[in-house]
PDB file of C-alpha atoms in Angstrom:
ATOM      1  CA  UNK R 512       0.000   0.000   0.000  1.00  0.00           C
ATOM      2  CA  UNK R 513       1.287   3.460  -0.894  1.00  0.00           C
ATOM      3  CA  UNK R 514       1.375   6.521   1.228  1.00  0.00           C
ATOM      4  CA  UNK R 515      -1.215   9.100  -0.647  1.00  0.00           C
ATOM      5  CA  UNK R 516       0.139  12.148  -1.973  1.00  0.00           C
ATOM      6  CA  UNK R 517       0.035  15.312  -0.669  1.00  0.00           C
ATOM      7  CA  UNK R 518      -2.527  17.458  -2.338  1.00  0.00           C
ATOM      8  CA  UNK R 519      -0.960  19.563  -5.421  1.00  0.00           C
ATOM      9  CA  UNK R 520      -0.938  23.629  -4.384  1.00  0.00           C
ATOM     10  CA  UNK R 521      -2.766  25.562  -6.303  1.00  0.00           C
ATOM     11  CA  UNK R 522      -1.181  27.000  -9.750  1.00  0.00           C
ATOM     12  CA  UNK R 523      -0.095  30.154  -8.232  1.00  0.00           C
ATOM     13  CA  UNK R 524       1.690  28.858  -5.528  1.00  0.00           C
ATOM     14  CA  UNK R 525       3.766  26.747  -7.801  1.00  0.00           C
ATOM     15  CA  UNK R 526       4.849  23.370  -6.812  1.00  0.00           C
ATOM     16  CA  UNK R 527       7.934  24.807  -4.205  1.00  0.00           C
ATOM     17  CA  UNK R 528       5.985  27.824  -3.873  1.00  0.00           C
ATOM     18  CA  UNK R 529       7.880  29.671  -7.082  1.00  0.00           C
ATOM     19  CA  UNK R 530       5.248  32.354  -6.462  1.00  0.00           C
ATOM     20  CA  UNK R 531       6.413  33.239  -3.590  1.00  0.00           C
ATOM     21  CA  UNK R 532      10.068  33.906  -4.475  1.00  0.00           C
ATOM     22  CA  UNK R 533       8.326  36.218  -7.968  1.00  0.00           C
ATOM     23  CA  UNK R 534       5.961  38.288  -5.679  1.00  0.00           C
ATOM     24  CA  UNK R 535       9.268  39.027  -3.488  1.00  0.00           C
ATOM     25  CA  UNK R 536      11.129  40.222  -6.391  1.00  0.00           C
ATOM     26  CA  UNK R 537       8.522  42.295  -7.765  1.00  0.00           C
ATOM     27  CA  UNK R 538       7.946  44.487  -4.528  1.00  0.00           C
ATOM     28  CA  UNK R 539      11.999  44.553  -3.994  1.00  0.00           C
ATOM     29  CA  UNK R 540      12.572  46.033  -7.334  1.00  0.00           C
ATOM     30  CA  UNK R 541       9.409  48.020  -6.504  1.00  0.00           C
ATOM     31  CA  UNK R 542      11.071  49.227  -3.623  1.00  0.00           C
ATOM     32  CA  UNK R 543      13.968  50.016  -5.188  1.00  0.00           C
ATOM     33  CA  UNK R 544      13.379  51.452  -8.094  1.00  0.00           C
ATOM     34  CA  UNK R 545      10.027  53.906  -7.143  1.00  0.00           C
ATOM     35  CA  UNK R 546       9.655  56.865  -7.346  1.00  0.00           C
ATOM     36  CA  UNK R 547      10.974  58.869  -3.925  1.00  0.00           C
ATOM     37  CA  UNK R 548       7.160  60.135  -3.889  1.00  0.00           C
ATOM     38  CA  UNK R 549       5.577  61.729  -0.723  1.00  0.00           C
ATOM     39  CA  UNK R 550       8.767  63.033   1.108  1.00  0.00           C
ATOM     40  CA  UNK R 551       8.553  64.007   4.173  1.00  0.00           C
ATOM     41  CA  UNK R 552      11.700  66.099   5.224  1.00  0.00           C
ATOM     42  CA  UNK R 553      13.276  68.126   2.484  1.00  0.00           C
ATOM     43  CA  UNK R 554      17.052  68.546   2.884  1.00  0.00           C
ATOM     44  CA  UNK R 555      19.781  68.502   4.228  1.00  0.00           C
ATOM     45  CA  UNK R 556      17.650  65.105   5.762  1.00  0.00           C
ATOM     46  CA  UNK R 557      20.852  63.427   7.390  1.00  0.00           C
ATOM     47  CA  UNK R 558      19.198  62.472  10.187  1.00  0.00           C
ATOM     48  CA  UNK R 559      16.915  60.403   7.728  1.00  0.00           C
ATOM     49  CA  UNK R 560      19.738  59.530   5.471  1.00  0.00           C
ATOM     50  CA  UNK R 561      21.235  58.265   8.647  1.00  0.00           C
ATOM     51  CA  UNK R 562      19.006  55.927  10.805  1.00  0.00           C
ATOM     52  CA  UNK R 563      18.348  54.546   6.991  1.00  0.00           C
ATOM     53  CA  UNK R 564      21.889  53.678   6.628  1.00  0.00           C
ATOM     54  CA  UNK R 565      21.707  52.362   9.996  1.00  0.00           C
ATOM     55  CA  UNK R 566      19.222  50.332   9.341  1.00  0.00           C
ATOM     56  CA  UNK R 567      20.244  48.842   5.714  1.00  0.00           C
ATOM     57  CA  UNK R 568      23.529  47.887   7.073  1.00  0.00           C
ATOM     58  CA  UNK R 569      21.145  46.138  10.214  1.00  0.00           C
ATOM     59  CA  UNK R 570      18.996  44.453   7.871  1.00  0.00           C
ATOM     60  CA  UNK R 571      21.624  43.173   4.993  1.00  0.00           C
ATOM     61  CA  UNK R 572      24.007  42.223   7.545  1.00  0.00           C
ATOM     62  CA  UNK R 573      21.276  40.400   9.866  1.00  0.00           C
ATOM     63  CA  UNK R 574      19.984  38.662   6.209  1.00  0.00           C
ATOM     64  CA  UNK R 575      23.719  37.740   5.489  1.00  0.00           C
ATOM     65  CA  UNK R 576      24.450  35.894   8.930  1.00  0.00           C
ATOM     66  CA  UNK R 577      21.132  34.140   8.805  1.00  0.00           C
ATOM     67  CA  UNK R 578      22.207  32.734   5.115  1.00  0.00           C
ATOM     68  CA  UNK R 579      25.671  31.664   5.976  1.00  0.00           C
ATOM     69  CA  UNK R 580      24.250  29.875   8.854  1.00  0.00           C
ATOM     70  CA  UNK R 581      21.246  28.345   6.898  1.00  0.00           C
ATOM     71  CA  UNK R 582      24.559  27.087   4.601  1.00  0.00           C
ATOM     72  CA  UNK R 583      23.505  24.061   2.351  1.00  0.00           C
ATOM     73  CA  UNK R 584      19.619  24.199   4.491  1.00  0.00           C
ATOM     74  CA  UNK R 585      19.275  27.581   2.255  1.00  0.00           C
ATOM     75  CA  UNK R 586      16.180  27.755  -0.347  1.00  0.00           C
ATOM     76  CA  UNK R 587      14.736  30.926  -1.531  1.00  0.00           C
ATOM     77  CA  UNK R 588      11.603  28.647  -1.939  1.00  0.00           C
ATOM     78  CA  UNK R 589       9.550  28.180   1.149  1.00  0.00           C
ATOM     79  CA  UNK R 590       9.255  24.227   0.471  1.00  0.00           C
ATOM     80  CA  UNK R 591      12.005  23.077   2.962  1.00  0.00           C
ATOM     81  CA  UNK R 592      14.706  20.803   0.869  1.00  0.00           C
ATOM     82  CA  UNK R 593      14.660  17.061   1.268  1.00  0.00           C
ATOM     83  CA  UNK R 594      17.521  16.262   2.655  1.00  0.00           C
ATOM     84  CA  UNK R 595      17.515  19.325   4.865  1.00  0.00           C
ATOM     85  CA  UNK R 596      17.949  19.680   8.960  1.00  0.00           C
ATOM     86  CA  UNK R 597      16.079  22.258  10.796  1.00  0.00           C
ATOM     87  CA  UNK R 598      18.467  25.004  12.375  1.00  0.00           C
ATOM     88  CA  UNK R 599      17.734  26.148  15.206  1.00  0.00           C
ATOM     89  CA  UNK R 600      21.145  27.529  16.211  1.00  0.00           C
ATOM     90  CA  UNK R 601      23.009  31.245  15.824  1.00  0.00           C
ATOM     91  CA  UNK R 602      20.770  33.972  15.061  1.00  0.00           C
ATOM     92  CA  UNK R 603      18.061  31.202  14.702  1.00  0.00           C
ATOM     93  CA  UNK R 604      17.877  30.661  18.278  1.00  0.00           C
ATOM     94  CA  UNK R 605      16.044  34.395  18.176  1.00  0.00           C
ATOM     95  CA  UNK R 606      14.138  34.271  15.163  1.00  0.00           C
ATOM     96  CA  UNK R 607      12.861  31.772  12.569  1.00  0.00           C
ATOM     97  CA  UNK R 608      12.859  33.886   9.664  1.00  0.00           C
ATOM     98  CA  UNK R 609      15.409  35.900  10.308  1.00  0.00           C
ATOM     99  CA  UNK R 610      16.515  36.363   6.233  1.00  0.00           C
ATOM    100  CA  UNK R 611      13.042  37.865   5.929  1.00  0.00           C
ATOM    101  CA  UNK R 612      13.195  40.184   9.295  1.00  0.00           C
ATOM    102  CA  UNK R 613      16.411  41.390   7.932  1.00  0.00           C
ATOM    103  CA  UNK R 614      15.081  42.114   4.013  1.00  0.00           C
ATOM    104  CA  UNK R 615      11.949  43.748   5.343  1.00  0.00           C
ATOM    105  CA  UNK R 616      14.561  46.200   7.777  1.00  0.00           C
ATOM    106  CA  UNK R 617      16.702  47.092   5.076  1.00  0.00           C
ATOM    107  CA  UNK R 618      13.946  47.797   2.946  1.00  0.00           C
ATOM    108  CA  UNK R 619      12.787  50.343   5.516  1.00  0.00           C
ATOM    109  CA  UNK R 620      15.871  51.729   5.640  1.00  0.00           C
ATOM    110  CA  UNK R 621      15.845  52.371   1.999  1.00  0.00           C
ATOM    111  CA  UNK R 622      12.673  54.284   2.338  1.00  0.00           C
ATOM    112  CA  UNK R 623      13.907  56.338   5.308  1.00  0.00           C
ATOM    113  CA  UNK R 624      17.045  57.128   3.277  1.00  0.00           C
ATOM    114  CA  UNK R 625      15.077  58.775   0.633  1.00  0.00           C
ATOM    115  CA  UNK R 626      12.365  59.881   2.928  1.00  0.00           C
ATOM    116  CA  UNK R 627      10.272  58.320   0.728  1.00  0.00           C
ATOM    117  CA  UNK R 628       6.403  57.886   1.807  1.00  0.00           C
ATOM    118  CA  UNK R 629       6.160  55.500  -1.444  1.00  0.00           C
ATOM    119  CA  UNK R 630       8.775  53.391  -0.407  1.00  0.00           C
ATOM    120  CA  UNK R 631       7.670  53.350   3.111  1.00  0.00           C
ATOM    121  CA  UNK R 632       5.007  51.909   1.808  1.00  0.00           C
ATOM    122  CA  UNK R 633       5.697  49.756  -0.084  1.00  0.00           C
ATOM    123  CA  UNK R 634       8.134  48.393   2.633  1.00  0.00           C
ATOM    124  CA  UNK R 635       4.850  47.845   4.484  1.00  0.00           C
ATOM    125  CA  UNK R 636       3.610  45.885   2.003  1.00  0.00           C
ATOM    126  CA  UNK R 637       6.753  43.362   1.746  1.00  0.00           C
ATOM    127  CA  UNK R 638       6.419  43.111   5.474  1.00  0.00           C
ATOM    128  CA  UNK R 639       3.004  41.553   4.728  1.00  0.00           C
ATOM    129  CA  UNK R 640       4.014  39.573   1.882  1.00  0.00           C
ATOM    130  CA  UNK R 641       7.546  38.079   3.558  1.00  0.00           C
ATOM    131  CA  UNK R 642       4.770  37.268   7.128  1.00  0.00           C
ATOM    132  CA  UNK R 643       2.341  35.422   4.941  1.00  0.00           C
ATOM    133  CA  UNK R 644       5.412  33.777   3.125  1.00  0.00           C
ATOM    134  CA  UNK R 645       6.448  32.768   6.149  1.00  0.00           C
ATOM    135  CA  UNK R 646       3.160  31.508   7.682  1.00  0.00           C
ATOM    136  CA  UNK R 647       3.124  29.162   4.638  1.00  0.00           C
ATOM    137  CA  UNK R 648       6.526  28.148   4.532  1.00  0.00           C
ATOM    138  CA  UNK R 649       5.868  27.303   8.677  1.00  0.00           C
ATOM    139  CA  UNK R 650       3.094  24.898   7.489  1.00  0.00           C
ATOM    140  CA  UNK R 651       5.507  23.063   5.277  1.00  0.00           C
ATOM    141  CA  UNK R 652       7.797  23.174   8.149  1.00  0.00           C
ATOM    142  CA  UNK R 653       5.330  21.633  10.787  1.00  0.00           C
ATOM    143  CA  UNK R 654       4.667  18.983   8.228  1.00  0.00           C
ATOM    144  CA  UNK R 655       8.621  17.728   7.606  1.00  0.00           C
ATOM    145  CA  UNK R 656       9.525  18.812  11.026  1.00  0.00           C
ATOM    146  CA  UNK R 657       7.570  17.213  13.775  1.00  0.00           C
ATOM    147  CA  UNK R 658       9.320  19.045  16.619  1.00  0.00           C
ATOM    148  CA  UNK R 659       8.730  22.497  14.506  1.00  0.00           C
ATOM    149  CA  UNK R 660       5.787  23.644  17.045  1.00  0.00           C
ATOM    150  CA  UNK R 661       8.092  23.511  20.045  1.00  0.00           C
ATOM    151  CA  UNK R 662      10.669  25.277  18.433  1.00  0.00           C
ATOM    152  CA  UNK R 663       7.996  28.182  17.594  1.00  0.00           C
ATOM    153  CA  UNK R 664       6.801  28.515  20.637  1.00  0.00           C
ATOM    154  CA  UNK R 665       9.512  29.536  21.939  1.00  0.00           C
ATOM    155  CA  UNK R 666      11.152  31.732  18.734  1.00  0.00           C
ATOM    156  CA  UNK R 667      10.254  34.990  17.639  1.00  0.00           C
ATOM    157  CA  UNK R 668       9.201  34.784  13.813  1.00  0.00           C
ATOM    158  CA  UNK R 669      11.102  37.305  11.629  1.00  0.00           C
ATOM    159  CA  UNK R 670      12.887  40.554  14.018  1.00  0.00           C
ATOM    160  CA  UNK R 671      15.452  38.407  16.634  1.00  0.00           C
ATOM    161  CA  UNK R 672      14.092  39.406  20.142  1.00  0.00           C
ATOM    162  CA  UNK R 673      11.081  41.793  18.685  1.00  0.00           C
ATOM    163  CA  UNK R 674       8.558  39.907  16.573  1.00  0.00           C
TER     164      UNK R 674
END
């Protein structure tokens, strides 16, 4: 007798969730690449220009140590990889998605920078995207991963020691 299979996602999650990854790319080059629309502080801004620094160099360098420590566990899809482990160690000890946490700082940095309302924005809205990513890609977890829910319960989700 043969174990049934897993129900196929629906077309626009792809098969690895392939979705996912596009929708992420869109709003990043969204992000990027928008207008600097709605300012809010005309210049000199360096006090803007600043904490956005601050916080692209908090948010790249928080994505970078969570992929060096994700090493040959990393996927940009949320499907975890077969022959993966779950890490639970480094910066994963504070936060389970911490790649996202640090993307979705960084991109709020970027909008700070340029004082951008638009990009503020938009930042907001690849905060939702990257939490929803991540409340599918925990479901996927749960199901490879049977000690996943103990793990969460005691892990923030994407900000290390925030949220």
């Amino acid at each position: 007798m043969t174990a049934a299979k897993p129900p196929r996602p629906p077309w626009w999650k792809g098969r690895r969730g392939e979705w996912w990854v596009a929708g992420q790319g869109i709003l990043f080059a969204a992000i990027v690449v928008a207008p600097a629309a709605w300012q809010w502080a005309a210049p000199p801004r360096r006090g803007w220009t600043a904490l956005g620094a601050l916080l692209i160099i908090a948010g790249l360098g928080l994505a970078a140590r969570a992929v060096i420590e994700l090493g040959p566990n990393l996927s940009a899809l949320p499907r975890p990889l077969r022959n993966g482990v779950l890490v639970r160690t480094g910066v994963y000890a504070q936060a389970r998605h911490p790649i996202y946490g640090g993307l979705i700082i960084a991109a709020a940095g970027w909008a700070l920078w340029h004082t951008s309302g638009l990009r503020l924005l938009l930042a907001g809205v690849l905060a939702l995207y990257l939490h929803a990513k991540a409340l599918y890609e925990e479901s996927l977890l749960r199901e490879r991963f049977p000690d996943y829910a103990t793990y969460r319960a005691r892990t923030k989700r994407l900000i290390p020691w925030i949220f």
